[in-house]
CSV table of C-alpha atoms in Angstrom, one decimal:
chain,number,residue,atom,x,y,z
N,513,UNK,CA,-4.7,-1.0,18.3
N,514,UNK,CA,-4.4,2.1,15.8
N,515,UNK,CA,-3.2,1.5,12.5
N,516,UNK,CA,-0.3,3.7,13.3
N,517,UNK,CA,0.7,1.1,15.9
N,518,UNK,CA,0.2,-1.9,13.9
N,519,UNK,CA,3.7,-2.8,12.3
N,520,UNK,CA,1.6,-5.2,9.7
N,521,UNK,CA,0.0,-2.2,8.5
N,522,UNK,CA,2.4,0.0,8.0
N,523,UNK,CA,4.8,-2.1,6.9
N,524,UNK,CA,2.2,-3.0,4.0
N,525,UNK,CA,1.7,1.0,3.5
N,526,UNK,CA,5.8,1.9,3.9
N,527,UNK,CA,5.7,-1.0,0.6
N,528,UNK,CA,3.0,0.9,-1.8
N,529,UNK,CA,4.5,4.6,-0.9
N,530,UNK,CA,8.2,3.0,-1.7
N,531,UNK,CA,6.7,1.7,-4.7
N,532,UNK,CA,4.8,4.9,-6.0
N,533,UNK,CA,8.2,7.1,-5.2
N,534,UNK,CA,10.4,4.4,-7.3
N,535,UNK,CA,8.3,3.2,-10.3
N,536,UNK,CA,8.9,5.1,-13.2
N,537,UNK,CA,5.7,3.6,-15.2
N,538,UNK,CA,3.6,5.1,-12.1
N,539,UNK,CA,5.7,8.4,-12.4
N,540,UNK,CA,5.3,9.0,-16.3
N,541,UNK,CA,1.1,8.7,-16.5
N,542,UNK,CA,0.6,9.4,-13.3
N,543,UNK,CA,-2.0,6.3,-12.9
N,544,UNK,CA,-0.9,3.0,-10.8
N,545,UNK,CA,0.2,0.5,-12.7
N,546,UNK,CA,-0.8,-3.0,-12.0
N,547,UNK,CA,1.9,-3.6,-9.3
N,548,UNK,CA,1.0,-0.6,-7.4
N,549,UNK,CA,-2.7,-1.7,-7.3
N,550,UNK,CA,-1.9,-4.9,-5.9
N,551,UNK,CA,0.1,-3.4,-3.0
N,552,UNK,CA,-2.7,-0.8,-2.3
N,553,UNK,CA,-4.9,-3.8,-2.2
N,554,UNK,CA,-2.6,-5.6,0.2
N,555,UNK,CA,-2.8,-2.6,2.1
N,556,UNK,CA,-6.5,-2.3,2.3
N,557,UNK,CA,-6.8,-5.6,3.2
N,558,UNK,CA,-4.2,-5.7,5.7
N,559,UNK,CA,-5.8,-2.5,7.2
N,560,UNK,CA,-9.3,-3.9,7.4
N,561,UNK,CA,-8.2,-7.3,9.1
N,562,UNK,CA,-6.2,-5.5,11.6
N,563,UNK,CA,-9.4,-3.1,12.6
N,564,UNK,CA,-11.7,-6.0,13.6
């Protein structure tokens, strides 16, 4: 399974591109702020689980 199929996966990904569209602290410096990091780690881990 692709994770384009994997609803886990994207569902973790739809959460950090929400976030980095909405947050306003991530929008003025242009660097993620500590919420946004955790959900890209999320992510990445959800991502690599899901490809073994």
């Amino acid at each position: 399974m692709t994770d384009q199929q994997d609803p886990a996966v994207e569902q973790a990904r739809d959460a950090y591109d929400s976030h980095m569209r909405t947050c306003r602290q991530c929008a003025y410096d242009g660097a993620a702020c500590p919420v946004a990091k955790h959900l890209l780690r999320i992510y990445n881990n959800v991502r690599r689980t899901h490809g073994r």
